[in-house]
Amino acid sequence: FEKLDILKNKTHEKANYNLAFLYQSYAYFYIENEQYADAIKSYTKALSYKIFPKDLETTIHFTLAKLALSIEDYNTSIKWLLVWEKEVKTLTKEGMYMLGISYLQLDNYEKAIRPLKEAIALNSEVNLLWYKMLLTSYYAVDKQKEVKILLEKLLHLFPNEVMFWNRYLAIFLEKEAHQESLNILELMRANGILTEQRDWLTYIRLHLFLGTPLKAANTLNTLLEEKTLEQKTEMYTLLFNAFHNAKEHKKALDALSRAVEISKDEKLTKDLMMLYLDDENYTKVINLSQKIIYSERSEVRAYALLYQGIAYYHQKAFILAEKSFSKAIGLNEVKESAKRWLLMCKER
């Protein structure tokens, strides 16, 4: 730098040619020392003398854009790239990518789209990051048609990229296009990328909605057995609904029983007791009711007493049945039903 400063002081201001190349030399040294802001100033000063050949000037414009991008001065980067774009005969993928990312950094998604598309078109290799940036830009300006077209291309190029599948699926779910959504999920399953619990539950619920409950039930049952999905109350409640809709009565009972076992939920217990009554499994009704009737605060105590009485009645344990019905009569929820059953006991 000292030698350059001496040369600068000896150079007359009018000697534009020498000064231009002097400031260009300053820029080189600043770049080597990673002083990019100073390099920009030196290049800008060198250009002000307007003595460089057109090709060299264009090269400097591009270098200025790269330097500005490196120090996150995106407006300056865009300024020089737009100048460079007008000057060159053939655009480059690097230049268009730089222009696109500069616009993106300024959240100017609309203007980022054109250079990103051109960068992708100019690139002989497939660049996943560039496609993601273009997709982000389309989403940001709500270009839904372009989003769909691009996603279809991306699924072909990157069939194992889960994010693209999920984005594509979301388009059809939002439109409530249930069959198309299920078709996409089936493809994800076939490709081995249907792994998220959320997606599995969507898959199962779509099968239920579209009238294939047995497929939903068997899939969910396998996932729970393999512990792919959490063994939670809501999962077994869903499994119960699936088997119930598929008219698989015993499997539905087993699923609801598992839900009750996990949760100790009294309302689910009430539903299970009612199903066991329908199934004439009176011993299980009595066992379940015993867990509830001794709790004065239970919200379903009245039903537990009623169902217990009915179970005893069918087992011909009439004295025990009368005791249960007598207690149930004092509870408003089942008062009338309990009266009828008590009368039946006494008239037997």
mmCIF file of C-alpha atoms in Angstrom:
data_model
loop_
_atom_site.group_PDB
_atom_site.id
_atom_site.type_symbol
_atom_site.label_atom_id
_atom_site.label_comp_id
_atom_site.label_asym_id
_atom_site.label_seq_id
_atom_site.Cartn_x
_atom_site.Cartn_y
_atom_site.Cartn_z
ATOM 1 C CA PHE A 1 0.000 0.000 0.000
ATOM 2 C CA GLU A 2 2.904 2.401 0.773
ATOM 3 C CA LYS A 3 4.352 2.041 -2.745
ATOM 4 C CA LEU A 4 0.932 2.644 -4.268
ATOM 5 C CA ASP A 5 0.447 5.750 -2.126
ATOM 6 C CA ILE A 6 3.842 7.145 -3.293
ATOM 7 C CA LEU A 7 2.876 6.478 -6.902
ATOM 8 C CA LYS A 8 -0.496 8.130 -6.353
ATOM 9 C CA ASN A 9 1.108 11.291 -4.978
ATOM 10 C CA LYS A 10 3.449 11.501 -7.992
ATOM 11 C CA THR A 11 0.634 11.049 -10.480
ATOM 12 C CA HIS A 12 -1.042 14.174 -11.803
ATOM 13 C CA GLU A 13 -4.818 14.186 -11.438
ATOM 14 C CA LYS A 14 -5.268 14.628 -15.161
ATOM 15 C CA ALA A 15 -3.423 11.444 -15.926
ATOM 16 C CA ASN A 16 -6.677 9.553 -15.879
ATOM 17 C CA TYR A 17 -5.289 6.412 -17.375
ATOM 18 C CA ASN A 18 -2.607 5.955 -14.732
ATOM 19 C CA LEU A 19 -4.955 6.850 -11.893
ATOM 20 C CA ALA A 20 -7.622 4.421 -13.062
ATOM 21 C CA PHE A 21 -5.173 1.539 -13.055
ATOM 22 C CA LEU A 22 -3.723 2.733 -9.757
ATOM 23 C CA TYR A 23 -7.142 2.525 -8.042
ATOM 24 C CA GLN A 24 -7.679 -0.826 -9.715
ATOM 25 C CA SER A 25 -4.446 -2.008 -8.103
ATOM 26 C CA TYR A 26 -5.671 -0.689 -4.748
ATOM 27 C CA ALA A 27 -8.813 -2.786 -5.222
ATOM 28 C CA TYR A 28 -6.758 -5.940 -5.847
ATOM 29 C CA PHE A 29 -4.806 -5.432 -2.636
ATOM 30 C CA TYR A 30 -7.960 -4.714 -0.618
ATOM 31 C CA ILE A 31 -9.552 -7.920 -1.916
ATOM 32 C CA GLU A 32 -6.473 -9.949 -0.951
ATOM 33 C CA ASN A 33 -6.776 -8.511 2.557
ATOM 34 C CA GLU A 34 -10.530 -9.127 2.648
ATOM 35 C CA GLN A 35 -11.248 -5.409 2.948
ATOM 36 C CA TYR A 36 -14.164 -5.629 0.583
ATOM 37 C CA ALA A 37 -15.823 -2.275 1.343
ATOM 38 C CA ASP A 38 -12.544 -0.488 0.558
ATOM 39 C CA ALA A 39 -12.172 -2.576 -2.592
ATOM 40 C CA ILE A 40 -15.610 -1.380 -3.724
ATOM 41 C CA LYS A 41 -14.589 2.231 -3.175
ATOM 42 C CA SER A 42 -11.361 1.762 -5.144
ATOM 43 C CA TYR A 43 -13.105 0.047 -8.057
ATOM 44 C CA THR A 44 -15.778 2.729 -8.114
ATOM 45 C CA LYS A 45 -13.083 5.435 -8.196
ATOM 46 C CA ALA A 46 -11.241 3.595 -10.991
ATOM 47 C CA LEU A 47 -14.429 3.401 -13.066
ATOM 48 C CA SER A 48 -15.037 7.118 -12.653
ATOM 49 C CA TYR A 49 -12.145 7.864 -15.025
ATOM 50 C CA LYS A 50 -13.976 6.030 -17.835
ATOM 51 C CA ILE A 51 -10.852 4.761 -19.569
ATOM 52 C CA PHE A 52 -11.295 0.997 -19.337
ATOM 53 C CA PRO A 53 -12.192 -1.108 -22.382
ATOM 54 C CA LYS A 54 -15.817 -2.201 -22.414
ATOM 55 C CA ASP A 55 -15.054 -5.833 -21.612
ATOM 56 C CA LEU A 56 -12.913 -4.929 -18.612
ATOM 57 C CA GLU A 57 -15.499 -2.456 -17.395
ATOM 58 C CA THR A 58 -18.154 -5.170 -17.530
ATOM 59 C CA THR A 59 -15.883 -7.513 -15.573
ATOM 60 C CA ILE A 60 -15.400 -4.843 -12.903
ATOM 61 C CA HIS A 61 -19.153 -4.304 -12.674
ATOM 62 C CA PHE A 62 -19.609 -8.004 -11.975
ATOM 63 C CA THR A 63 -16.780 -7.978 -9.421
ATOM 64 C CA LEU A 64 -18.401 -5.018 -7.661
ATOM 65 C CA ALA A 65 -21.662 -6.979 -7.442
ATOM 66 C CA LYS A 66 -19.857 -9.964 -5.904
ATOM 67 C CA LEU A 67 -18.050 -7.761 -3.397
ATOM 68 C CA ALA A 68 -21.272 -6.012 -2.396
ATOM 69 C CA LEU A 69 -23.010 -9.363 -1.964
ATOM 70 C CA SER A 70 -20.162 -10.602 0.248
ATOM 71 C CA ILE A 71 -20.679 -7.701 2.682
ATOM 72 C CA GLU A 72 -24.477 -8.069 2.498
ATOM 73 C CA ASP A 73 -24.964 -4.780 0.675
ATOM 74 C CA TYR A 74 -27.752 -6.226 -1.436
ATOM 75 C CA ASN A 75 -28.967 -2.986 -2.994
ATOM 76 C CA THR A 76 -25.501 -2.251 -4.346
ATOM 77 C CA SER A 77 -25.158 -5.819 -5.554
ATOM 78 C CA ILE A 78 -28.448 -5.513 -7.460
ATOM 79 C CA LYS A 79 -27.391 -2.149 -8.910
ATOM 80 C CA TRP A 80 -24.205 -3.533 -10.460
ATOM 81 C CA LEU A 81 -25.756 -6.812 -11.562
ATOM 82 C CA LEU A 82 -28.445 -4.966 -13.502
ATOM 83 C CA VAL A 83 -25.702 -2.936 -15.223
ATOM 84 C CA TRP A 84 -23.742 -6.126 -15.931
ATOM 85 C CA GLU A 85 -26.852 -7.874 -17.273
ATOM 86 C CA LYS A 86 -27.353 -5.169 -19.908
ATOM 87 C CA GLU A 87 -23.713 -5.313 -20.983
ATOM 88 C CA VAL A 88 -23.016 -9.015 -21.406
ATOM 89 C CA LYS A 89 -23.941 -10.929 -24.531
ATOM 90 C CA THR A 90 -24.472 -14.161 -22.626
ATOM 91 C CA LEU A 91 -25.867 -14.345 -19.101
ATOM 92 C CA THR A 92 -24.237 -16.700 -16.600
ATOM 93 C CA LYS A 93 -25.885 -18.907 -14.003
ATOM 94 C CA GLU A 94 -23.700 -17.367 -11.282
ATOM 95 C CA GLY A 95 -24.740 -13.823 -12.152
ATOM 96 C CA MET A 96 -28.444 -14.616 -12.281
ATOM 97 C CA TYR A 97 -28.236 -16.586 -9.050
ATOM 98 C CA MET A 98 -26.529 -13.627 -7.370
ATOM 99 C CA LEU A 99 -29.265 -11.292 -8.591
ATOM 100 C CA GLY A 100 -31.974 -13.667 -7.412
ATOM 101 C CA ILE A 101 -30.501 -14.158 -3.946
ATOM 102 C CA SER A 102 -29.923 -10.408 -3.540
ATOM 103 C CA TYR A 103 -33.615 -9.770 -4.179
ATOM 104 C CA LEU A 104 -34.526 -12.608 -1.805
ATOM 105 C CA GLN A 105 -32.435 -11.117 0.976
ATOM 106 C CA LEU A 106 -34.447 -7.924 0.589
ATOM 107 C CA ASP A 107 -37.717 -9.927 0.632
ATOM 108 C CA ASN A 108 -38.413 -8.770 -2.923
ATOM 109 C CA TYR A 109 -39.747 -12.159 -3.992
ATOM 110 C CA GLU A 110 -41.505 -10.916 -7.100
ATOM 111 C CA LYS A 111 -38.260 -9.635 -8.625
ATOM 112 C CA ALA A 112 -36.305 -12.682 -7.429
ATOM 113 C CA ILE A 113 -38.356 -15.035 -9.606
ATOM 114 C CA ARG A 114 -37.002 -14.053 -13.053
ATOM 115 C CA PRO A 115 -33.264 -14.306 -12.279
ATOM 116 C CA LEU A 116 -33.738 -17.526 -10.307
ATOM 117 C CA LYS A 117 -35.608 -19.109 -13.202
ATOM 118 C CA GLU A 118 -32.843 -18.040 -15.580
ATOM 119 C CA ALA A 119 -30.116 -19.324 -13.239
ATOM 120 C CA ILE A 120 -31.820 -22.725 -13.098
ATOM 121 C CA ALA A 121 -32.261 -22.794 -16.877
ATOM 122 C CA LEU A 122 -28.583 -21.939 -17.412
ATOM 123 C CA ASN A 123 -27.349 -24.564 -14.960
ATOM 124 C CA SER A 124 -26.410 -27.875 -16.545
ATOM 125 C CA GLU A 125 -26.653 -29.512 -13.115
ATOM 126 C CA VAL A 126 -29.724 -29.766 -10.928
ATOM 127 C CA ASN A 127 -29.353 -27.483 -7.909
ATOM 128 C CA LEU A 128 -31.802 -28.310 -5.092
ATOM 129 C CA LEU A 129 -31.160 -25.068 -3.210
ATOM 130 C CA TRP A 130 -31.980 -22.903 -6.223
ATOM 131 C CA TYR A 131 -35.240 -24.748 -6.768
ATOM 132 C CA LYS A 132 -36.143 -24.274 -3.108
ATOM 133 C CA MET A 133 -35.473 -20.552 -3.400
ATOM 134 C CA LEU A 134 -37.689 -20.300 -6.472
ATOM 135 C CA LEU A 135 -40.431 -22.268 -4.731
ATOM 136 C CA THR A 136 -40.200 -19.964 -1.715
ATOM 137 C CA SER A 137 -40.566 -16.952 -4.002
ATOM 138 C CA TYR A 138 -43.661 -18.399 -5.686
ATOM 139 C CA TYR A 139 -45.259 -19.062 -2.312
ATOM 140 C CA ALA A 140 -44.409 -15.579 -1.054
ATOM 141 C CA VAL A 141 -46.262 -13.860 -3.921
ATOM 142 C CA ASP A 142 -49.087 -16.443 -3.932
ATOM 143 C CA LYS A 143 -48.470 -17.809 -7.421
ATOM 144 C CA GLN A 144 -50.384 -21.025 -6.756
ATOM 145 C CA LYS A 145 -50.448 -22.211 -10.351
ATOM 146 C CA GLU A 146 -46.678 -21.859 -10.646
ATOM 147 C CA VAL A 147 -46.228 -23.541 -7.261
ATOM 148 C CA LYS A 148 -48.167 -26.597 -8.423
ATOM 149 C CA ILE A 149 -46.293 -26.846 -11.738
ATOM 150 C CA LEU A 150 -42.913 -26.450 -10.061
ATOM 151 C CA LEU A 151 -43.716 -29.004 -7.353
ATOM 152 C CA GLU A 152 -44.703 -31.566 -9.975
ATOM 153 C CA LYS A 153 -41.321 -31.040 -11.633
ATOM 154 C CA LEU A 154 -39.517 -31.244 -8.302
ATOM 155 C CA LEU A 155 -41.233 -34.516 -7.375
ATOM 156 C CA HIS A 156 -39.870 -35.954 -10.591
ATOM 157 C CA LEU A 157 -36.368 -34.599 -9.952
ATOM 158 C CA PHE A 158 -36.269 -35.289 -6.205
ATOM 159 C CA PRO A 159 -38.690 -38.163 -5.481
ATOM 160 C CA ASN A 160 -37.307 -38.661 -1.961
ATOM 161 C CA GLU A 161 -37.539 -35.030 -0.866
ATOM 162 C CA VAL A 162 -40.336 -35.184 1.744
ATOM 163 C CA MET A 163 -40.802 -31.417 1.892
ATOM 164 C CA PHE A 164 -41.918 -31.285 -1.747
ATOM 165 C CA TRP A 165 -44.413 -34.114 -1.203
ATOM 166 C CA ASN A 166 -45.866 -32.369 1.827
ATOM 167 C CA ARG A 167 -46.176 -29.080 -0.038
ATOM 168 C CA TYR A 168 -47.838 -30.834 -2.972
ATOM 169 C CA LEU A 169 -50.196 -32.680 -0.635
ATOM 170 C CA ALA A 170 -51.140 -29.418 1.086
ATOM 171 C CA ILE A 171 -52.444 -27.996 -2.214
ATOM 172 C CA PHE A 172 -55.029 -30.780 -2.521
ATOM 173 C CA LEU A 173 -55.898 -30.888 1.176
ATOM 174 C CA GLU A 174 -56.638 -27.177 1.078
ATOM 175 C CA LYS A 175 -58.971 -27.749 -1.865
ATOM 176 C CA GLU A 176 -60.579 -30.661 0.007
ATOM 177 C CA ALA A 177 -59.697 -32.893 -2.938
ATOM 178 C CA HIS A 178 -59.783 -35.997 -0.756
ATOM 179 C CA GLN A 179 -59.183 -38.715 -3.329
ATOM 180 C CA GLU A 180 -56.265 -36.845 -4.908
ATOM 181 C CA SER A 181 -54.800 -36.257 -1.429
ATOM 182 C CA LEU A 182 -55.058 -39.955 -0.630
ATOM 183 C CA ASN A 183 -53.437 -40.843 -3.959
ATOM 184 C CA ILE A 184 -50.449 -38.659 -3.072
ATOM 185 C CA LEU A 185 -50.157 -40.263 0.349
ATOM 186 C CA GLU A 186 -50.322 -43.711 -1.237
ATOM 187 C CA LEU A 187 -47.396 -42.732 -3.478
ATOM 188 C CA MET A 188 -45.479 -41.448 -0.453
ATOM 189 C CA ARG A 189 -46.129 -44.755 1.297
ATOM 190 C CA ALA A 190 -44.964 -46.716 -1.752
ATOM 191 C CA ASN A 191 -41.763 -44.622 -1.875
ATOM 192 C CA GLY A 192 -41.088 -45.231 1.812
ATOM 193 C CA ILE A 193 -41.299 -41.561 2.769
ATOM 194 C CA LEU A 194 -44.622 -41.597 4.604
ATOM 195 C CA THR A 195 -43.042 -41.426 8.057
ATOM 196 C CA GLU A 196 -44.476 -38.475 9.979
ATOM 197 C CA GLN A 197 -47.278 -39.162 12.467
ATOM 198 C CA ARG A 198 -49.265 -36.227 11.092
ATOM 199 C CA ASP A 199 -49.165 -37.669 7.574
ATOM 200 C CA TRP A 200 -50.100 -41.161 8.748
ATOM 201 C CA LEU A 201 -53.120 -39.787 10.589
ATOM 202 C CA THR A 202 -54.185 -37.853 7.492
ATOM 203 C CA TYR A 203 -53.831 -41.062 5.482
ATOM 204 C CA ILE A 204 -55.972 -43.021 7.950
ATOM 205 C CA ARG A 205 -58.672 -40.350 8.233
ATOM 206 C CA LEU A 206 -58.906 -40.042 4.459
ATOM 207 C CA HIS A 207 -59.478 -43.789 4.168
ATOM 208 C CA LEU A 208 -62.239 -43.475 6.757
ATOM 209 C CA PHE A 209 -63.786 -40.508 4.966
ATOM 210 C CA LEU A 210 -63.645 -42.215 1.569
ATOM 211 C CA GLY A 211 -65.288 -45.390 2.792
ATOM 212 C CA THR A 212 -62.404 -47.818 3.252
ATOM 213 C CA PRO A 213 -62.432 -48.162 7.058
ATOM 214 C CA LEU A 214 -60.860 -51.623 7.128
ATOM 215 C CA LYS A 215 -57.762 -50.308 5.317
ATOM 216 C CA ALA A 216 -57.641 -47.457 7.821
ATOM 217 C CA ALA A 217 -58.046 -49.808 10.777
ATOM 218 C CA ASN A 218 -55.490 -52.393 9.662
ATOM 219 C CA THR A 219 -52.932 -49.694 8.838
ATOM 220 C CA LEU A 220 -53.397 -47.950 12.177
ATOM 221 C CA ASN A 221 -53.308 -51.233 14.077
ATOM 222 C CA THR A 222 -50.000 -52.186 12.440
ATOM 223 C CA LEU A 223 -48.494 -48.775 13.136
ATOM 224 C CA LEU A 224 -49.455 -49.015 16.798
ATOM 225 C CA GLU A 225 -48.116 -52.554 17.111
ATOM 226 C CA GLU A 226 -44.826 -51.467 15.530
ATOM 227 C CA LYS A 227 -44.820 -48.354 17.750
ATOM 228 C CA THR A 228 -44.470 -46.156 14.682
ATOM 229 C CA LEU A 229 -47.265 -44.086 16.210
ATOM 230 C CA GLU A 230 -47.562 -43.155 19.881
ATOM 231 C CA GLN A 231 -49.761 -45.514 21.847
ATOM 232 C CA LYS A 232 -52.074 -42.810 23.127
ATOM 233 C CA THR A 233 -55.766 -42.768 23.999
ATOM 234 C CA GLU A 234 -56.773 -40.838 20.882
ATOM 235 C CA MET A 235 -54.993 -43.345 18.659
ATOM 236 C CA TYR A 236 -56.943 -46.258 20.100
ATOM 237 C CA THR A 237 -60.170 -44.267 19.972
ATOM 238 C CA LEU A 238 -59.507 -43.688 16.271
ATOM 239 C CA LEU A 239 -58.731 -47.384 15.886
ATOM 240 C CA PHE A 240 -62.023 -48.227 17.571
ATOM 241 C CA ASN A 241 -63.941 -45.962 15.156
ATOM 242 C CA ALA A 242 -62.173 -47.516 12.178
ATOM 243 C CA PHE A 243 -62.896 -51.109 13.221
ATOM 244 C CA HIS A 244 -66.430 -50.169 14.238
ATOM 245 C CA ASN A 245 -67.109 -48.644 10.799
ATOM 246 C CA ALA A 246 -65.599 -51.743 9.210
ATOM 247 C CA LYS A 247 -68.034 -53.864 11.288
ATOM 248 C CA GLU A 248 -65.145 -55.642 12.989
ATOM 249 C CA HIS A 249 -66.938 -55.775 16.337
ATOM 250 C CA LYS A 250 -64.446 -57.727 18.431
ATOM 251 C CA LYS A 251 -61.451 -55.733 17.184
ATOM 252 C CA ALA A 252 -63.361 -52.511 17.854
ATOM 253 C CA LEU A 253 -64.018 -53.633 21.429
ATOM 254 C CA ASP A 254 -60.358 -54.515 21.927
ATOM 255 C CA ALA A 255 -59.310 -51.066 20.668
ATOM 256 C CA LEU A 256 -61.720 -49.211 22.944
ATOM 257 C CA SER A 257 -60.672 -51.426 25.860
ATOM 258 C CA ARG A 258 -57.051 -50.427 25.231
ATOM 259 C CA ALA A 259 -58.044 -46.748 25.123
ATOM 260 C CA VAL A 260 -59.783 -47.114 28.503
ATOM 261 C CA GLU A 261 -56.795 -48.971 29.936
ATOM 262 C CA ILE A 262 -54.429 -46.162 28.943
ATOM 263 C CA SER A 263 -56.594 -43.196 29.856
ATOM 264 C CA LYS A 264 -58.898 -44.356 32.666
ATOM 265 C CA ASP A 265 -61.369 -42.001 31.003
ATOM 266 C CA GLU A 266 -64.800 -42.551 32.561
ATOM 267 C CA LYS A 267 -66.791 -41.499 29.503
ATOM 268 C CA LEU A 268 -64.901 -44.006 27.383
ATOM 269 C CA THR A 269 -65.484 -46.575 30.125
ATOM 270 C CA LYS A 270 -69.210 -45.872 29.919
ATOM 271 C CA ASP A 271 -69.162 -46.434 26.140
ATOM 272 C CA LEU A 272 -67.210 -49.644 26.610
ATOM 273 C CA MET A 273 -69.677 -50.952 29.192
ATOM 274 C CA MET A 274 -72.551 -50.293 26.809
ATOM 275 C CA LEU A 275 -70.777 -52.204 24.039
ATOM 276 C CA TYR A 276 -70.037 -55.105 26.369
ATOM 277 C CA LEU A 277 -73.738 -55.195 27.234
ATOM 278 C CA ASP A 278 -74.566 -55.431 23.527
ATOM 279 C CA ASP A 279 -71.969 -58.183 23.290
ATOM 280 C CA GLU A 280 -73.532 -59.975 26.303
ATOM 281 C CA ASN A 281 -70.194 -59.878 28.082
ATOM 282 C CA TYR A 282 -71.762 -59.167 31.449
ATOM 283 C CA THR A 283 -68.761 -60.034 33.617
ATOM 284 C CA LYS A 284 -66.674 -57.305 31.977
ATOM 285 C CA VAL A 285 -69.526 -54.812 32.462
ATOM 286 C CA ILE A 286 -69.614 -55.597 36.177
ATOM 287 C CA ASN A 287 -65.832 -55.368 36.542
ATOM 288 C CA LEU A 288 -65.717 -51.994 34.804
ATOM 289 C CA SER A 289 -68.654 -50.624 36.774
ATOM 290 C CA GLN A 290 -67.035 -51.509 40.109
ATOM 291 C CA LYS A 291 -64.237 -49.033 39.360
ATOM 292 C CA ILE A 292 -66.715 -46.187 38.995
ATOM 293 C CA ILE A 293 -69.678 -46.662 41.335
ATOM 294 C CA TYR A 294 -67.677 -46.052 44.511
ATOM 295 C CA SER A 295 -66.702 -42.581 43.349
ATOM 296 C CA GLU A 296 -69.350 -40.070 44.405
ATOM 297 C CA ARG A 297 -67.789 -37.470 42.081
ATOM 298 C CA SER A 298 -67.901 -39.638 38.984
ATOM 299 C CA GLU A 299 -69.773 -38.065 36.069
ATOM 300 C CA VAL A 300 -70.915 -41.463 34.811
ATOM 301 C CA ARG A 301 -71.710 -43.154 38.136
ATOM 302 C CA ALA A 302 -75.405 -43.264 37.285
ATOM 303 C CA TYR A 303 -74.732 -45.165 34.062
ATOM 304 C CA ALA A 304 -72.300 -47.503 35.808
ATOM 305 C CA LEU A 305 -75.006 -48.461 38.323
ATOM 306 C CA LEU A 306 -77.600 -48.913 35.581
ATOM 307 C CA TYR A 307 -75.329 -51.035 33.376
ATOM 308 C CA GLN A 308 -74.180 -53.039 36.387
ATOM 309 C CA GLY A 309 -77.795 -53.760 37.280
ATOM 310 C CA ILE A 310 -78.589 -54.842 33.720
ATOM 311 C CA ALA A 311 -75.562 -57.165 33.724
ATOM 312 C CA TYR A 312 -76.623 -58.734 37.031
ATOM 313 C CA TYR A 313 -80.157 -59.091 35.696
ATOM 314 C CA HIS A 314 -78.980 -61.064 32.671
ATOM 315 C CA GLN A 315 -76.832 -63.217 34.945
ATOM 316 C CA LYS A 316 -80.004 -63.863 36.973
ATOM 317 C CA ALA A 317 -78.408 -62.302 40.033
ATOM 318 C CA PHE A 318 -81.656 -60.481 40.711
ATOM 319 C CA ILE A 319 -80.958 -59.384 44.290
ATOM 320 C CA LEU A 320 -77.728 -57.692 43.215
ATOM 321 C CA ALA A 321 -79.523 -56.209 40.213
ATOM 322 C CA GLU A 322 -82.248 -54.729 42.465
ATOM 323 C CA LYS A 323 -79.589 -53.120 44.660
ATOM 324 C CA SER A 324 -77.931 -51.492 41.650
ATOM 325 C CA PHE A 325 -81.230 -50.260 40.187
ATOM 326 C CA SER A 326 -82.363 -48.915 43.570
ATOM 327 C CA LYS A 327 -79.215 -46.803 43.818
ATOM 328 C CA ALA A 328 -79.526 -45.681 40.172
ATOM 329 C CA ILE A 329 -83.119 -44.464 40.728
ATOM 330 C CA GLY A 330 -81.742 -41.719 42.953
ATOM 331 C CA LEU A 331 -79.686 -40.299 40.078
ATOM 332 C CA ASN A 332 -81.535 -38.149 37.546
ATOM 333 C CA GLU A 333 -79.583 -39.211 34.438
ATOM 334 C CA VAL A 334 -80.941 -42.761 34.499
ATOM 335 C CA LYS A 335 -83.877 -42.479 36.904
ATOM 336 C CA GLU A 336 -86.640 -43.592 34.520
ATOM 337 C CA SER A 337 -84.621 -46.422 32.979
ATOM 338 C CA ALA A 338 -83.655 -47.697 36.413
ATOM 339 C CA LYS A 339 -87.328 -47.714 37.497
ATOM 340 C CA ARG A 340 -88.309 -49.856 34.524
ATOM 341 C CA TRP A 341 -85.535 -52.361 35.128
ATOM 342 C CA LEU A 342 -86.317 -52.526 38.855
ATOM 343 C CA LEU A 343 -89.948 -53.254 38.034
ATOM 344 C CA MET A 344 -88.830 -56.048 35.675
ATOM 345 C CA CYS A 345 -86.758 -57.543 38.503
ATOM 346 C CA LYS A 346 -89.701 -57.582 40.856
ATOM 347 C CA GLU A 347 -92.037 -59.032 38.224
ATOM 348 C CA ARG A 348 -89.721 -61.827 37.122
#
